Amino acid sequence: MPHGDAHPGRFALRRTLLLLLLAAEIRARDLPMCKESDFHFEYTECDVLGSRWRVAVPNKPDTCTGLPDPVRGTQCSFSCKAGEFLDMETQECQKCAAGTYSLGTGVGFDEWDTLPPGFFSYGTDMSAGDVFANCSNSTWVPKGDYIASNTDECTSTLTYTVSLKQSGTVAFEYFYPDSSVSFEFYVQNDQCQSTEAQSRWMKSTESDWSSHYVELSKGNNVLYWQTTAFSLASGSARPVLLRNIAITGVAYTSECFHCKPGTFSKQAGAAHCAPCPANTYSNKGSTSCQSCAQHQYAGPGSGACEPRPPCKDSDYFYTHMPCDANGQTQLMYRWIEPKICSESTDGAVKLPASGKMELCPPCNPGFFSSNVSSCEPCPSGSYSNGTACVQCPAGTEPILGFEYKWWNTMPSNMKSSVYSWEYSGSDRVTAWEVAGDYIYTTPGDLDSNYMTLTLTVPGYRLTQSIAREMPNNDLAKITFVFETRCSADCMLYFSSGSSEWNNQEVERWGGTREKQSYSYIIRRNSSTCFTWAFQHTKGHSEERQYSVDFAKIYSISITNVIGGVAFGCRHCAVGASHTDESHMGGACVPCPVGHYMLNDSSTCLSCPPNSIVRTEQPIGVEACLPCGPNTRSNQDRSACVSDCTLVLEREGTARYDFSPLANVTHFRSGPRFTSKGLRYFHQFSVSLCGSEGRPEAVCVDNVTKNKREVRGHVCQATVVPSELRNQRVVSSQPFSIGDTLIGVTTESTLDHISSPQDHFPADSSLPDVIFYYRSAEATPACKNGRTTTIRLRCDPSVSEDDQLSLPSTCPEGTCDGCSFHFLWRTRHACPLCSARHYKEIVSGCIQGIQRTTYVWQEPLGCSRGVPLPAQKLSACVTLDFWLKFGVFTGTVAGLLLIALSCYFWKRTRRLEYKYSKLMMNAGERECELPAADSCAIMEGEDADDDLIYLTKKSISSKIKSFSRQRTSDGFDSVPLKSSSGMEMEMEMS
């Protein structure tokens, strides 16, 4: 068989290729020749020598023929400058024409009417549970000048892929006002190497746009902007905004970009386009801006003009100029900028005449008039009511704070701003304006804008003496007097937080409100930003329908401020070391540790033992607070602590040792789900007891780069299982539910804190030991702060230490959001074992050995403490030994009894014989005189008697011989007690 026939498959493939080439050549003959508009040039990948080829690529396949042949292109290191583009025909850099711009070695994105080419956005479900949310619509949304993220719990990702011919950078501006949203930016290159984890965290902004800059590696880079909202409770998260994304390192751009509407580039070779001034406009790709007609207006950077409405009273506001040398101020009227109304239209109002002179208001308390035109703070150690400064008397200290009740100029620590409903800055610079007796909101650009006034306080410092009416744990107090006038659904908000945007709403007032006062207690010492925000209406509107509505604040007073001024003095303690006067502003000397100051004097007295001193009110004996049951004061008398031991006198002394529970313990509630199915938990951290240097329970907010921590005995945070940032969980919204230990007892109520027994039904006769805690941080829902009770229940069967449970009726640990209750079942909650907890068992005597064994009483109600004694062995005597001993003893006793019986019988018979003999002798001698009163037996009688009654000696005779008592003359003495016997003896004699 021929060689070619050995491979019929290969022959068929060659024939197919030839047919395809022939068909392509036939089709090419029928296609027209390509024109310049039918193709574009591209560069091939760079080879190992750093060179490349320029090739022509048809815009549409199979539409023309005769493409230019490939030619050698520029070196890979070639690049164009900013304002230039690469002309692929000549392979040279050319300047961009007027009305266009380029970044040269980069690309920029500042128009967000639609998602630019190369960008891709998608939403994903980050929940780790079985319930999956629909996140298809949770994407980044273009908003014209910027792009906004999602605000739900889905993860929204914005990506852009770029190939860099050299090392470059990416820079962008972002607005990140809400810490309940996680926002990260990271880059992955073609080696799948990501940026460092710490650089991925974006720091939240306060009131303005921030910029971010990251270096990029050569090659392919994928840029990721990713957000996830964790506002589980309120659901009102504010979006993250992006704008002005610029990327360098692409080496060249083959085209220039047209200026967007509202911007222009006047000359060729522009690197960027400039915005049009106010009252001018431009179209896309403009080289200049056109002025609006006289009856029209346009804001800066506008692409079109709008008709001017007639001016109204709400289009202007009034303010006061600084005081002059004569102590007078001018009343000035100004149009709201930018001015959009027309004064020449029929029915339009005119701007009132300015220049009316008024007397300047006095200085605020704590300030004095250095001259007639300005107010200066009083020197340290002095105070004022707004006129002259007065030195505090000896033994007193200045009362520091701020009190604003005259409004000639805006205080230096206050600022006013306008924010639109999309949280972007407004062109307006004035929202609140001073008016002498008060400060008020000026008419807004839009009715939905927020007119904000912020007061920044660096911190608080409690001096050693303070007003006695301040309750415990009150650090400072802010009080303000306000008024609102509304014709729609206006709202005045009052918030407090670490910044203008990272804050928490305290109170709100809707509708018209008469002049009234409001006070807020401050219990946490940190830099605070108080914000007042007035909104004419909630609905978004492009008009000014309710501009006449306003809010006024007449006075603001805040106490115990670091760096504040003094508006009074009070008594203070003397005799101890001086404190830091730079913070306190005076020369007050505190009492020693554990002392309080006597009322109306500077004398320091010692507090009773085991009590703490209220540092914010060390005046009077009521400043000494006794520690709760089973707690003691710490070294500086500032708090009550527990050393994890407890002694209870209840049916005997019971001793407890909770030191194995002293380490910080974490546990979670059951899973919760949002409306989209996102699973989350409430995580609690507990630091039960221990020494003064014990670790504290810590709850964190790890959503943003500037982490916030909450410390105390007990705290709570909301955690979401997630792979976000390669972390197992995301923690947010931490707060304390137990700062202070109140006491440790078995009672179910302590200091107005209750631990209901029905929350955790008892299954043992042993009492639960309850730890009581209180947190002084107040909220609108918990105006008296939060409380926590932890029941320790003895359960020897529990082998682990972290079995904490929540009430079945309150699965989140609390039923009202203010009182939290937990049960901790552990063997370490049992009393320490003692001798009364075990008993002894004594065995029988086996082979002369007796065993004593010790066992625990059942049911076992103790742990650790005294161990069981070891088994004891002791010698013993068995029963057969005692039986033998008893028989022998009984036998001996019987024999002895028989011998004694015989002896006394023999003795009795002998006495009877003697008596009979005496009686016989007495009968023979009745007429003779009686003999001596003696019954003695003469010697020789015994022998006769013995011969009569005995023929030989018996045992009784031997006993008798031993027992007989002889007199000194050698005769036995036998007394006879009858009188007849005496007479018989006398006759015989």
Tab-separated table of N, CA, C and O in Angstrom, residues 859-893:
chain	number	residue	atom	x	y	z
A	859	PRO	N	-26.479	14.219	96.132
A	859	PRO	CA	-25.758	14.615	94.910
A	859	PRO	C	-24.598	15.537	95.249
A	859	PRO	O	-24.678	16.310	96.198
A	860	LEU	N	-23.536	15.454	94.447
A	860	LEU	CA	-22.349	16.238	94.695
A	860	LEU	C	-22.649	17.711	94.429
A	860	LEU	O	-23.093	18.081	93.348
A	861	GLY	N	-22.404	18.569	95.405
A	861	GLY	CA	-22.686	19.997	95.263
A	861	GLY	C	-21.474	20.843	95.552
A	861	GLY	O	-21.606	21.940	96.112
A	862	CYS	N	-20.286	20.396	95.165
A	862	CYS	CA	-19.078	21.177	95.413
A	862	CYS	C	-18.069	20.866	94.324
A	862	CYS	O	-18.246	19.941	93.524
A	863	SER	N	-17.002	21.640	94.314
A	863	SER	CA	-15.946	21.454	93.325
A	863	SER	C	-14.624	21.919	93.917
A	863	SER	O	-14.593	22.867	94.710
A	864	ARG	N	-13.561	21.229	93.521
A	864	ARG	CA	-12.218	21.576	93.987
A	864	ARG	C	-12.162	21.588	95.523
A	864	ARG	O	-12.790	20.762	96.148
A	865	GLY	N	-11.482	22.519	96.153
A	865	GLY	CA	-11.434	22.584	97.613
A	865	GLY	C	-10.685	21.414	98.219
A	865	GLY	O	-9.647	20.969	97.726
A	866	VAL	N	-11.236	20.867	99.324
A	866	VAL	CA	-10.594	19.774	100.063
A	866	VAL	C	-10.748	18.477	99.273
A	866	VAL	O	-11.875	18.108	98.911
A	867	PRO	N	-9.658	17.759	99.010
A	867	PRO	CA	-9.792	16.476	98.314
A	867	PRO	C	-10.272	15.382	99.258
A	867	PRO	O	-10.247	15.526	100.483
A	868	LEU	N	-10.707	14.268	98.693
A	868	LEU	CA	-11.106	13.129	99.511
A	868	LEU	C	-9.899	12.553	100.241
A	868	LEU	O	-8.840	12.336	99.634
A	869	PRO	N	-10.015	12.281	101.570
A	869	PRO	CA	-8.887	11.649	102.275
A	869	PRO	C	-8.619	10.252	101.723
A	869	PRO	O	-9.523	9.567	101.216
A	870	ALA	N	-7.387	9.841	101.854
A	870	ALA	CA	-7.017	8.503	101.396
A	870	ALA	C	-7.598	7.442	102.331
A	870	ALA	O	-7.947	7.706	103.489
A	871	GLN	N	-7.712	6.222	101.837
A	871	GLN	CA	-8.251	5.120	102.626
A	871	GLN	C	-7.319	4.811	103.811
A	871	GLN	O	-6.103	4.825	103.685
A	872	LYS	N	-7.927	4.556	104.998
A	872	LYS	CA	-7.153	4.266	106.204
A	872	LYS	C	-7.273	2.778	106.566
A	872	LYS	O	-8.340	2.181	106.422
A	873	LEU	N	-6.158	2.196	107.053
A	873	LEU	CA	-6.112	0.816	107.516
A	873	LEU	C	-5.784	0.812	109.006
A	873	LEU	O	-4.903	1.556	109.469
A	874	SER	N	-6.474	-0.064	109.788
A	874	SER	CA	-6.226	-0.160	111.228
A	874	SER	C	-6.343	-1.618	111.672
A	874	SER	O	-7.069	-2.416	111.072
A	875	ALA	N	-5.569	-1.968	112.736
A	875	ALA	CA	-5.606	-3.336	113.283
A	875	ALA	C	-6.878	-3.536	114.095
A	875	ALA	O	-7.396	-2.615	114.724
A	876	CYS	N	-7.369	-4.788	114.115
A	876	CYS	CA	-8.604	-5.092	114.842
A	876	CYS	C	-8.554	-6.544	115.330
A	876	CYS	O	-7.704	-7.336	114.924
A	877	VAL	N	-9.453	-6.929	116.271
A	877	VAL	CA	-9.553	-8.292	116.825
A	877	VAL	C	-10.825	-8.921	116.290
A	877	VAL	O	-11.902	-8.331	116.365
A	878	THR	N	-10.687	-10.252	115.901
A	878	THR	CA	-11.827	-10.902	115.271
A	878	THR	C	-12.814	-11.419	116.310
A	878	THR	O	-12.532	-11.490	117.507
A	879	LEU	N	-13.952	-11.958	115.936
A	879	LEU	CA	-15.031	-12.413	116.816
A	879	LEU	C	-14.671	-13.717	117.547
A	879	LEU	O	-15.006	-13.891	118.726
A	880	ASP	N	-13.978	-14.678	116.945
A	880	ASP	CA	-13.652	-15.954	117.590
A	880	ASP	C	-12.730	-15.752	118.789
A	880	ASP	O	-12.802	-16.455	119.798
A	881	PHE	N	-11.853	-14.747	118.692
A	881	PHE	CA	-10.978	-14.454	119.832
A	881	PHE	C	-11.810	-14.008	121.034
A	881	PHE	O	-11.625	-14.470	122.163
A	882	TRP	N	-12.706	-13.100	120.795
A	882	TRP	CA	-13.535	-12.627	121.904
A	882	TRP	C	-14.442	-13.745	122.438
A	882	TRP	O	-14.762	-13.794	123.645
A	883	LEU	N	-14.856	-14.667	121.559
A	883	LEU	CA	-15.677	-15.783	122.017
A	883	LEU	C	-14.884	-16.693	122.970
A	883	LEU	O	-15.352	-17.080	124.055
A	884	LYS	N	-13.643	-17.004	122.595
A	884	LYS	CA	-12.802	-17.835	123.438
A	884	LYS	C	-12.511	-17.137	124.764
A	884	LYS	O	-12.535	-17.752	125.843
A	885	PHE	N	-12.214	-15.832	124.646
A	885	PHE	CA	-11.925	-15.083	125.865
A	885	PHE	C	-13.136	-15.065	126.791
A	885	PHE	O	-13.029	-15.177	128.013
A	886	GLY	N	-14.328	-14.965	126.224
A	886	GLY	CA	-15.545	-14.944	127.035
A	886	GLY	C	-15.793	-16.286	127.729
A	886	GLY	O	-16.198	-16.345	128.907
A	887	VAL	N	-15.558	-17.417	127.028
A	887	VAL	CA	-15.766	-18.744	127.627
A	887	VAL	C	-14.797	-18.955	128.792
A	887	VAL	O	-15.169	-19.431	129.878
A	888	PHE	N	-13.526	-18.584	128.564
A	888	PHE	CA	-12.531	-18.749	129.612
A	888	PHE	C	-12.884	-17.903	130.834
A	888	PHE	O	-12.828	-18.370	131.982
A	889	THR	N	-13.237	-16.661	130.573
A	889	THR	CA	-13.583	-15.770	131.689
A	889	THR	C	-14.805	-16.295	132.432
A	889	THR	O	-14.887	-16.266	133.671
A	890	GLY	N	-15.804	-16.789	131.714
A	890	GLY	CA	-17.021	-17.331	132.353
A	890	GLY	C	-16.710	-18.546	133.215
A	890	GLY	O	-17.258	-18.721	134.311
A	891	THR	N	-15.789	-19.404	132.722
A	891	THR	CA	-15.422	-20.602	133.472
A	891	THR	C	-14.734	-20.221	134.780
A	891	THR	O	-15.042	-20.745	135.867
A	892	VAL	N	-13.788	-19.319	134.697
A	892	VAL	CA	-13.063	-18.871	135.893
A	892	VAL	C	-14.018	-18.239	136.873
A	892	VAL	O	-13.980	-18.480	138.090
A	893	ALA	N	-14.922	-17.427	136.365
A	893	ALA	CA	-15.882	-16.747	137.243
A	893	ALA	C	-16.802	-17.781	137.922
A	893	ALA	O	-17.149	-17.643	139.103
